[in-house]
Amino acid sequence: MIVHRVSGNEYKDDLSGGGGLKSEGRWHNRGIPIIYTSESKAVAKKEKQRGPAGKIIPDGFVYVSYEIPDNIEILEITREMLDDIPWDKTPYKGGPTQIIGSDLLAQGEFAVIKVPSVVDDKSYNFIINPNHPDARRITIKDSRTKVE
């Protein structure tokens, strides 16, 4: 499977998840290594823009495409599983998705977790846990395409 993210050119080849150490996200607390990816370049761009209205992505950003081997087990969290919690609300700081995601990353059982996208209600994002041993098998296939 190929998944994508939008990255600054200087971080395009980084598989450490170091961005999660510096800032929080919907599915993790700051201080946890994580790589957020999306099922398509279009959704990755929307995620970077933080919504359909969006903002302009500055020069120097590229699409990074990752290949996740088919035999890596992926935990799937569906929208239906989240029906009883405000998973898609902003601000998300301290919210249920940060708790769920941070706990799953800390447990380290899965290299990849599939979660619903907030910016596209039919799409999913794929969270890569760089601390999982199988994450070493995930490779960057392309990191040269500029975000237009």
Tab-separated table of C-alpha atoms in Angstrom:
chain	number	residue	atom	x	y	z
A	1	MET	CA	0.000	0.000	0.000
A	2	ILE	CA	1.200	3.511	-0.808
A	3	VAL	CA	0.406	6.376	1.590
A	4	HIS	CA	1.393	10.040	1.467
A	5	ARG	CA	2.201	13.088	3.541
A	6	VAL	CA	3.170	16.692	2.868
A	7	SER	CA	6.554	17.584	4.311
A	8	GLY	CA	9.043	20.380	4.337
A	9	ASN	CA	11.872	19.526	1.958
A	10	GLU	CA	14.369	19.344	4.834
A	11	TYR	CA	12.369	16.544	6.532
A	12	LYS	CA	11.326	14.592	3.458
A	13	ASP	CA	13.612	11.621	4.121
A	14	ASP	CA	13.111	11.499	7.888
A	15	LEU	CA	11.558	8.259	9.109
A	16	SER	CA	12.153	8.967	12.799
A	17	GLY	CA	8.803	10.589	13.532
A	18	GLY	CA	10.674	13.449	15.147
A	19	GLY	CA	7.933	15.948	14.381
A	20	GLY	CA	5.831	14.284	17.061
A	21	LEU	CA	8.487	15.068	19.630
A	22	LYS	CA	8.064	18.795	18.952
A	23	SER	CA	4.322	19.162	18.493
A	24	GLU	CA	1.072	17.391	19.207
A	25	GLY	CA	-1.517	16.165	16.762
A	26	ARG	CA	-5.053	14.864	16.755
A	27	TRP	CA	-3.865	11.325	17.501
A	28	HIS	CA	-0.888	11.912	19.819
A	29	ASN	CA	0.518	14.059	22.587
A	30	ARG	CA	3.715	16.023	22.064
A	31	GLY	CA	6.801	13.970	22.841
A	32	ILE	CA	5.743	10.806	20.996
A	33	PRO	CA	7.414	9.894	17.685
A	34	ILE	CA	4.815	9.560	14.931
A	35	ILE	CA	4.447	9.904	11.168
A	36	TYR	CA	1.035	11.017	9.919
A	37	THR	CA	0.199	9.860	6.386
A	38	SER	CA	-2.943	9.790	4.250
A	39	GLU	CA	-4.420	7.443	1.694
A	40	SER	CA	-4.042	10.011	-1.105
A	41	LYS	CA	-1.991	13.080	-1.953
A	42	ALA	CA	-5.183	15.155	-2.027
A	43	VAL	CA	-6.089	14.206	1.547
A	44	ALA	CA	-2.486	14.695	2.689
A	45	LYS	CA	-2.606	18.226	1.299
A	46	LYS	CA	-5.946	18.957	2.990
A	47	GLU	CA	-4.609	17.614	6.279
A	48	LYS	CA	-1.607	19.919	6.018
A	49	GLN	CA	-3.913	22.830	5.262
A	50	ARG	CA	-6.086	21.817	8.240
A	51	GLY	CA	-9.370	21.738	6.394
A	52	PRO	CA	-11.163	22.209	3.078
A	53	ALA	CA	-10.962	26.035	3.244
A	54	GLY	CA	-7.285	25.609	3.922
A	55	LYS	CA	-4.286	27.817	3.736
A	56	ILE	CA	-1.527	28.131	1.211
A	57	ILE	CA	1.314	25.666	1.633
A	58	PRO	CA	4.572	27.593	1.208
A	59	ASP	CA	7.299	26.793	-1.302
A	60	GLY	CA	9.675	24.030	-0.302
A	61	PHE	CA	7.034	21.432	0.576
A	62	VAL	CA	6.895	18.068	-1.169
A	63	TYR	CA	4.715	14.989	-1.218
A	64	VAL	CA	6.406	12.034	0.456
A	65	SER	CA	5.083	8.643	-0.648
A	66	TYR	CA	5.661	5.622	1.596
A	67	GLU	CA	5.231	1.956	0.797
A	68	ILE	CA	3.751	-0.137	3.592
A	69	PRO	CA	4.334	-3.844	2.892
A	70	ASP	CA	1.128	-5.856	2.576
A	71	ASN	CA	2.135	-8.213	5.387
A	72	ILE	CA	2.354	-5.493	8.046
A	73	GLU	CA	-0.669	-5.727	10.323
A	74	ILE	CA	-2.690	-2.505	10.456
A	75	LEU	CA	-5.045	-1.676	13.310
A	76	GLU	CA	-8.163	-0.003	11.881
A	77	ILE	CA	-10.180	2.494	13.886
A	78	THR	CA	-13.405	3.268	12.029
A	79	ARG	CA	-15.758	6.215	12.367
A	80	GLU	CA	-18.378	3.833	13.739
A	81	MET	CA	-16.042	2.804	16.547
A	82	LEU	CA	-15.773	6.479	17.512
A	83	ASP	CA	-19.490	7.316	17.359
A	84	ASP	CA	-19.783	7.940	21.100
A	85	ILE	CA	-16.898	10.399	21.412
A	86	PRO	CA	-16.174	13.827	19.879
A	87	TRP	CA	-13.188	12.515	17.896
A	88	ASP	CA	-13.514	15.047	15.054
A	89	LYS	CA	-13.805	18.231	17.113
A	90	THR	CA	-11.309	21.072	17.194
A	91	PRO	CA	-9.496	21.953	19.322
A	92	TYR	CA	-8.416	18.369	19.993
A	93	LYS	CA	-5.864	19.095	22.760
A	94	GLY	CA	-6.437	16.700	25.630
A	95	GLY	CA	-9.265	15.058	23.726
A	96	PRO	CA	-10.152	11.390	23.376
A	97	THR	CA	-8.209	10.813	20.156
A	98	GLN	CA	-4.976	12.059	21.727
A	99	ILE	CA	-5.499	9.635	24.598
A	100	ILE	CA	-6.394	6.706	22.317
A	101	GLY	CA	-3.552	7.326	19.863
A	102	SER	CA	-0.920	8.047	22.502
A	103	ASP	CA	-1.875	4.876	24.386
A	104	LEU	CA	-1.764	2.744	21.232
A	105	LEU	CA	1.620	4.175	20.223
A	106	ALA	CA	3.018	3.586	23.723
A	107	GLN	CA	1.738	-0.002	23.780
A	108	GLY	CA	3.631	-0.511	20.522
A	109	GLU	CA	1.577	-3.433	19.270
A	110	PHE	CA	1.070	-2.033	15.750
A	111	ALA	CA	3.427	-0.366	13.277
A	112	VAL	CA	0.486	1.282	11.504
A	113	ILE	CA	-2.892	2.509	12.742
A	114	LYS	CA	-5.634	3.454	10.270
A	115	VAL	CA	-7.774	6.346	11.541
A	116	PRO	CA	-10.557	8.453	10.008
A	117	SER	CA	-9.681	11.753	8.363
A	118	VAL	CA	-11.345	14.854	9.750
A	119	VAL	CA	-10.897	16.855	6.545
A	120	ASP	CA	-12.494	14.233	4.258
A	121	ASP	CA	-15.303	12.126	5.690
A	122	LYS	CA	-14.728	9.282	3.231
A	123	SER	CA	-10.959	9.019	3.688
A	124	TYR	CA	-8.499	7.612	6.171
A	125	ASN	CA	-5.095	8.503	7.505
A	126	PHE	CA	-2.396	6.034	8.433
A	127	ILE	CA	-0.316	6.691	11.535
A	128	ILE	CA	3.112	5.092	11.456
A	129	ASN	CA	4.732	4.206	14.769
A	130	PRO	CA	8.465	4.509	14.017
A	131	ASN	CA	9.307	2.728	17.292
A	132	HIS	CA	7.677	-0.520	16.145
A	133	PRO	CA	10.158	-3.057	14.675
A	134	ASP	CA	8.068	-3.474	11.494
A	135	ALA	CA	8.293	0.270	10.798
A	136	ARG	CA	11.826	-0.363	9.494
A	137	ARG	CA	10.226	-2.203	6.579
A	138	ILE	CA	8.235	0.880	5.520
A	139	THR	CA	10.125	2.705	2.786
A	140	ILE	CA	10.003	6.057	1.065
A	141	LYS	CA	9.147	5.562	-2.590
A	142	ASP	CA	9.232	9.201	-3.690
A	143	SER	CA	9.915	12.567	-2.097
A	144	ARG	CA	10.510	14.800	-5.089
A	145	THR	CA	7.049	15.966	-6.143
A	146	LYS	CA	6.445	19.599	-5.180
A	147	VAL	CA	3.131	20.512	-3.589
A	148	GLU	CA	1.337	22.899	-5.930
